[in-house]
JSON list of C-alpha atoms in Angstrom, two decimals:
[
{"chain": "A", "resi": 1, "resn": "MET", "atom": "CA", "xyz": [-37.24, -20.24, -15.02]},
{"chain": "A", "resi": 2, "resn": "SER", "atom": "CA", "xyz": [-33.80, -18.87, -15.76]},
{"chain": "A", "resi": 3, "resn": "SER", "atom": "CA", "xyz": [-32.17, -21.63, -13.71]},
{"chain": "A", "resi": 4, "resn": "VAL", "atom": "CA", "xyz": [-33.83, -24.34, -15.84]},
{"chain": "A", "resi": 5, "resn": "PRO", "atom": "CA", "xyz": [-32.67, -25.14, -19.39]},
{"chain": "A", "resi": 6, "resn": "ALA", "atom": "CA", "xyz": [-35.30, -24.23, -21.98]},
{"chain": "A", "resi": 7, "resn": "ASP", "atom": "CA", "xyz": [-35.72, -27.83, -23.13]},
{"chain": "A", "resi": 8, "resn": "GLN", "atom": "CA", "xyz": [-36.79, -28.81, -19.61]},
{"chain": "A", "resi": 9, "resn": "LEU", "atom": "CA", "xyz": [-39.60, -26.23, -19.33]},
{"chain": "A", "resi": 10, "resn": "SER", "atom": "CA", "xyz": [-43.22, -27.32, -19.47]},
{"chain": "A", "resi": 11, "resn": "PRO", "atom": "CA", "xyz": [-45.20, -26.24, -22.57]},
{"chain": "A", "resi": 12, "resn": "GLU", "atom": "CA", "xyz": [-47.02, -23.61, -20.48]},
{"chain": "A", "resi": 13, "resn": "GLN", "atom": "CA", "xyz": [-43.73, -22.19, -19.19]},
{"chain": "A", "resi": 14, "resn": "LYS", "atom": "CA", "xyz": [-42.35, -22.04, -22.74]},
{"chain": "A", "resi": 15, "resn": "ASP", "atom": "CA", "xyz": [-45.47, -20.21, -23.95]},
{"chain": "A", "resi": 16, "resn": "GLU", "atom": "CA", "xyz": [-45.24, -17.70, -21.10]},
{"chain": "A", "resi": 17, "resn": "LEU", "atom": "CA", "xyz": [-41.54, -17.16, -21.75]},
{"chain": "A", "resi": 18, "resn": "LEU", "atom": "CA", "xyz": [-42.09, -16.64, -25.49]},
{"chain": "A", "resi": 19, "resn": "CYS", "atom": "CA", "xyz": [-44.83, -14.08, -24.80]},
{"chain": "A", "resi": 20, "resn": "THR", "atom": "CA", "xyz": [-42.67, -12.32, -22.24]},
{"chain": "A", "resi": 21, "resn": "TYR", "atom": "CA", "xyz": [-39.74, -12.09, -24.64]},
{"chain": "A", "resi": 22, "resn": "SER", "atom": "CA", "xyz": [-41.96, -10.90, -27.49]},
{"chain": "A", "resi": 23, "resn": "ALA", "atom": "CA", "xyz": [-43.47, -8.19, -25.26]},
{"chain": "A", "resi": 24, "resn": "LEU", "atom": "CA", "xyz": [-40.01, -7.06, -24.16]},
{"chain": "A", "resi": 25, "resn": "ILE", "atom": "CA", "xyz": [-38.82, -6.91, -27.78]},
{"chain": "A", "resi": 26, "resn": "LEU", "atom": "CA", "xyz": [-41.86, -4.89, -28.86]},
{"chain": "A", "resi": 27, "resn": "HIS", "atom": "CA", "xyz": [-41.46, -2.55, -25.87]},
{"chain": "A", "resi": 28, "resn": "ASP", "atom": "CA", "xyz": [-37.76, -2.06, -26.58]},
{"chain": "A", "resi": 29, "resn": "ASP", "atom": "CA", "xyz": [-38.57, -1.29, -30.22]},
{"chain": "A", "resi": 30, "resn": "GLY", "atom": "CA", "xyz": [-41.25, 1.23, -29.23]},
{"chain": "A", "resi": 31, "resn": "ALA", "atom": "CA", "xyz": [-43.94, -0.76, -31.03]},
{"chain": "A", "resi": 32, "resn": "GLU", "atom": "CA", "xyz": [-47.48, -1.27, -29.76]},
{"chain": "A", "resi": 33, "resn": "ILE", "atom": "CA", "xyz": [-47.77, -4.35, -27.58]},
{"chain": "A", "resi": 34, "resn": "ASP", "atom": "CA", "xyz": [-50.90, -6.19, -28.62]},
{"chain": "A", "resi": 35, "resn": "ALA", "atom": "CA", "xyz": [-51.82, -9.83, -29.16]},
{"chain": "A", "resi": 36, "resn": "ALA", "atom": "CA", "xyz": [-51.42, -9.69, -32.95]},
{"chain": "A", "resi": 37, "resn": "SER", "atom": "CA", "xyz": [-47.94, -8.15, -32.78]},
{"chain": "A", "resi": 38, "resn": "MET", "atom": "CA", "xyz": [-46.83, -10.67, -30.19]},
{"chain": "A", "resi": 39, "resn": "THR", "atom": "CA", "xyz": [-48.19, -13.58, -32.24]},
{"chain": "A", "resi": 40, "resn": "ASN", "atom": "CA", "xyz": [-46.49, -12.31, -35.41]},
{"chain": "A", "resi": 41, "resn": "LEU", "atom": "CA", "xyz": [-43.16, -11.95, -33.62]},
{"chain": "A", "resi": 42, "resn": "ILE", "atom": "CA", "xyz": [-43.44, -15.43, -32.08]},
{"chain": "A", "resi": 43, "resn": "LYS", "atom": "CA", "xyz": [-44.26, -16.94, -35.48]},
{"chain": "A", "resi": 44, "resn": "ALA", "atom": "CA", "xyz": [-41.36, -15.06, -37.08]},
{"chain": "A", "resi": 45, "resn": "ALA", "atom": "CA", "xyz": [-39.08, -16.72, -34.52]},
{"chain": "A", "resi": 46, "resn": "GLY", "atom": "CA", "xyz": [-40.36, -20.11, -35.69]},
{"chain": "A", "resi": 47, "resn": "CYS", "atom": "CA", "xyz": [-42.30, -20.81, -32.51]},
{"chain": "A", "resi": 48, "resn": "THR", "atom": "CA", "xyz": [-45.93, -21.28, -31.54]},
{"chain": "A", "resi": 49, "resn": "VAL", "atom": "CA", "xyz": [-47.93, -20.66, -28.38]},
{"chain": "A", "resi": 50, "resn": "GLU", "atom": "CA", "xyz": [-51.46, -21.41, -27.26]},
{"chain": "A", "resi": 51, "resn": "GLY", "atom": "CA", "xyz": [-53.80, -18.73, -28.59]},
{"chain": "A", "resi": 52, "resn": "TYR", "atom": "CA", "xyz": [-54.81, -17.36, -25.20]},
{"chain": "A", "resi": 53, "resn": "TRP", "atom": "CA", "xyz": [-51.27, -16.44, -24.08]},
{"chain": "A", "resi": 54, "resn": "PRO", "atom": "CA", "xyz": [-50.70, -13.37, -26.30]},
{"chain": "A", "resi": 55, "resn": "MET", "atom": "CA", "xyz": [-54.20, -12.03, -25.51]},
{"chain": "A", "resi": 56, "resn": "LEU", "atom": "CA", "xyz": [-53.70, -12.58, -21.78]},
{"chain": "A", "resi": 57, "resn": "MET", "atom": "CA", "xyz": [-50.28, -10.95, -21.72]},
{"chain": "A", "resi": 58, "resn": "ALA", "atom": "CA", "xyz": [-51.38, -8.01, -23.91]},
{"chain": "A", "resi": 59, "resn": "LYS", "atom": "CA", "xyz": [-54.36, -7.33, -21.63]},
{"chain": "A", "resi": 60, "resn": "MET", "atom": "CA", "xyz": [-52.14, -7.44, -18.54]},
{"chain": "A", "resi": 61, "resn": "ILE", "atom": "CA", "xyz": [-49.63, -5.06, -20.15]},
{"chain": "A", "resi": 62, "resn": "LYS", "atom": "CA", "xyz": [-52.43, -2.70, -21.20]},
{"chain": "A", "resi": 63, "resn": "ASN", "atom": "CA", "xyz": [-53.90, -2.63, -17.67]},
{"chain": "A", "resi": 64, "resn": "VAL", "atom": "CA", "xyz": [-50.68, -2.46, -15.66]},
{"chain": "A", "resi": 65, "resn": "GLY", "atom": "CA", "xyz": [-48.22, -0.90, -18.09]},
{"chain": "A", "resi": 66, "resn": "MET", "atom": "CA", "xyz": [-44.99, -2.41, -19.37]},
{"chain": "A", "resi": 67, "resn": "ASP", "atom": "CA", "xyz": [-42.77, -0.03, -17.39]},
{"chain": "A", "resi": 68, "resn": "ALA", "atom": "CA", "xyz": [-44.55, -0.97, -14.15]},
{"chain": "A", "resi": 69, "resn": "LEU", "atom": "CA", "xyz": [-44.20, -4.67, -14.92]},
{"chain": "A", "resi": 70, "resn": "ILE", "atom": "CA", "xyz": [-40.50, -4.30, -15.63]},
{"chain": "A", "resi": 71, "resn": "LYS", "atom": "CA", "xyz": [-40.02, -2.44, -12.36]},
{"chain": "A", "resi": 72, "resn": "MET", "atom": "CA", "xyz": [-41.83, -5.20, -10.48]},
{"chain": "A", "resi": 73, "resn": "GLY", "atom": "CA", "xyz": [-39.37, -7.77, -11.71]},
{"chain": "A", "resi": 74, "resn": "SER", "atom": "CA", "xyz": [-39.76, -11.27, -10.42]},
{"chain": "A", "resi": 75, "resn": "GLY", "atom": "CA", "xyz": [-40.51, -10.19, -6.87]},
{"chain": "A", "resi": 76, "resn": "ALA", "atom": "CA", "xyz": [-37.78, -12.49, -5.61]},
{"chain": "A", "resi": 77, "resn": "GLY", "atom": "CA", "xyz": [-34.61, -11.53, -3.84]},
{"chain": "A", "resi": 78, "resn": "GLY", "atom": "CA", "xyz": [-33.48, -9.75, -0.73]},
{"chain": "A", "resi": 79, "resn": "GLY", "atom": "CA", "xyz": [-34.70, -6.56, 0.76]},
{"chain": "A", "resi": 80, "resn": "GLY", "atom": "CA", "xyz": [-35.55, -7.76, 4.24]},
{"chain": "A", "resi": 81, "resn": "GLY", "atom": "CA", "xyz": [-32.14, -6.96, 5.73]},
{"chain": "A", "resi": 82, "resn": "GLY", "atom": "CA", "xyz": [-32.64, -3.21, 6.21]},
{"chain": "A", "resi": 83, "resn": "GLY", "atom": "CA", "xyz": [-34.64, -3.41, 9.43]},
{"chain": "A", "resi": 84, "resn": "GLY", "atom": "CA", "xyz": [-32.02, -5.38, 11.31]},
{"chain": "A", "resi": 85, "resn": "GLY", "atom": "CA", "xyz": [-29.45, -2.61, 11.12]},
{"chain": "A", "resi": 86, "resn": "ALA", "atom": "CA", "xyz": [-31.67, -0.03, 12.82]},
{"chain": "A", "resi": 87, "resn": "ALA", "atom": "CA", "xyz": [-32.54, -2.36, 15.68]},
{"chain": "A", "resi": 88, "resn": "GLY", "atom": "CA", "xyz": [-28.89, -3.21, 16.18]},
{"chain": "A", "resi": 89, "resn": "GLY", "atom": "CA", "xyz": [-27.97, 0.47, 16.38]},
{"chain": "A", "resi": 90, "resn": "ALA", "atom": "CA", "xyz": [-30.55, 1.09, 19.08]},
{"chain": "A", "resi": 91, "resn": "ALA", "atom": "CA", "xyz": [-29.30, -1.80, 21.21]},
{"chain": "A", "resi": 92, "resn": "ALA", "atom": "CA", "xyz": [-25.62, -0.97, 20.77]},
{"chain": "A", "resi": 93, "resn": "GLY", "atom": "CA", "xyz": [-25.35, 2.52, 22.09]},
{"chain": "A", "resi": 94, "resn": "GLY", "atom": "CA", "xyz": [-26.81, 5.77, 23.33]},
{"chain": "A", "resi": 95, "resn": "GLY", "atom": "CA", "xyz": [-29.16, 7.01, 20.56]},
{"chain": "A", "resi": 96, "resn": "GLY", "atom": "CA", "xyz": [-32.07, 4.59, 21.00]},
{"chain": "A", "resi": 97, "resn": "GLY", "atom": "CA", "xyz": [-34.85, 7.12, 20.31]},
{"chain": "A", "resi": 98, "resn": "ASP", "atom": "CA", "xyz": [-33.56, 8.04, 16.87]},
{"chain": "A", "resi": 99, "resn": "ALA", "atom": "CA", "xyz": [-33.11, 4.49, 15.67]},
{"chain": "A", "resi": 100, "resn": "GLY", "atom": "CA", "xyz": [-36.66, 3.54, 16.63]},
{"chain": "A", "resi": 101, "resn": "GLY", "atom": "CA", "xyz": [-38.09, 6.40, 14.58]},
{"chain": "A", "resi": 102, "resn": "GLU", "atom": "CA", "xyz": [-36.10, 5.38, 11.55]},
{"chain": "A", "resi": 103, "resn": "ALA", "atom": "CA", "xyz": [-37.29, 1.78, 11.81]},
{"chain": "A", "resi": 104, "resn": "LYS", "atom": "CA", "xyz": [-40.94, 2.90, 11.88]},
{"chain": "A", "resi": 105, "resn": "GLU", "atom": "CA", "xyz": [-40.38, 5.09, 8.84]},
{"chain": "A", "resi": 106, "resn": "GLU", "atom": "CA", "xyz": [-38.73, 2.24, 6.92]},
{"chain": "A", "resi": 107, "resn": "LYS", "atom": "CA", "xyz": [-41.60, -0.08, 7.78]},
{"chain": "A", "resi": 108, "resn": "LYS", "atom": "CA", "xyz": [-44.11, 2.46, 6.46]},
{"chain": "A", "resi": 109, "resn": "VAL", "atom": "CA", "xyz": [-42.23, 2.73, 3.15]},
{"chain": "A", "resi": 110, "resn": "VAL", "atom": "CA", "xyz": [-42.15, -1.06, 2.77]},
{"chain": "A", "resi": 111, "resn": "GLU", "atom": "CA", "xyz": [-45.90, -1.29, 3.41]},
{"chain": "A", "resi": 112, "resn": "GLU", "atom": "CA", "xyz": [-46.59, 1.38, 0.78]},
{"chain": "A", "resi": 113, "resn": "GLU", "atom": "CA", "xyz": [-44.51, -0.53, -1.78]},
{"chain": "A", "resi": 114, "resn": "GLU", "atom": "CA", "xyz": [-46.42, -3.73, -1.05]},
{"chain": "A", "resi": 115, "resn": "GLU", "atom": "CA", "xyz": [-49.74, -1.90, -1.57]},
{"chain": "A", "resi": 116, "resn": "GLU", "atom": "CA", "xyz": [-48.57, -0.64, -4.97]},
{"chain": "A", "resi": 117, "resn": "ASP", "atom": "CA", "xyz": [-47.88, -4.20, -6.08]},
{"chain": "A", "resi": 118, "resn": "MET", "atom": "CA", "xyz": [-51.49, -5.12, -5.28]},
{"chain": "A", "resi": 119, "resn": "ASP", "atom": "CA", "xyz": [-52.82, -2.99, -8.17]},
{"chain": "A", "resi": 120, "resn": "PHE", "atom": "CA", "xyz": [-52.25, -5.89, -10.57]},
{"chain": "A", "resi": 121, "resn": "ASP", "atom": "CA", "xyz": [-55.38, -7.80, -11.54]},
{"chain": "A", "resi": 122, "resn": "LEU", "atom": "CA", "xyz": [-54.84, -10.57, -14.06]},
{"chain": "A", "resi": 123, "resn": "PHE", "atom": "CA", "xyz": [-58.51, -10.89, -14.96]},
{"chain": "A", "resi": 124, "resn": "GLY", "atom": "CA", "xyz": [-59.62, -7.28, -14.49]}
]
């Protein structure tokens, strides 16, 4: 959404963005992140959202944790380039056995990270 001007967002995207910003503000301030606090902050900014958004976001934050959500980020971006370097090292010169072991270890770490991301349940 950051690549789209705010006036071009759909109403649902605006509501989600307002709730996200209110949760980040409350978290940064050390305040409790609940639906009422989010709604009050959104109203204080002169905005409105559909009533289910603050409750939905507050429940997600309570279940997953704000710090974990911040660490997850958007999920977009690179990260797939690490495996190519190990394979190239094995093909280029004498130490093929070592490079293969490193590649397997990196793959295991990536799989563990993906499993951690699966703990999120929007409706749970």
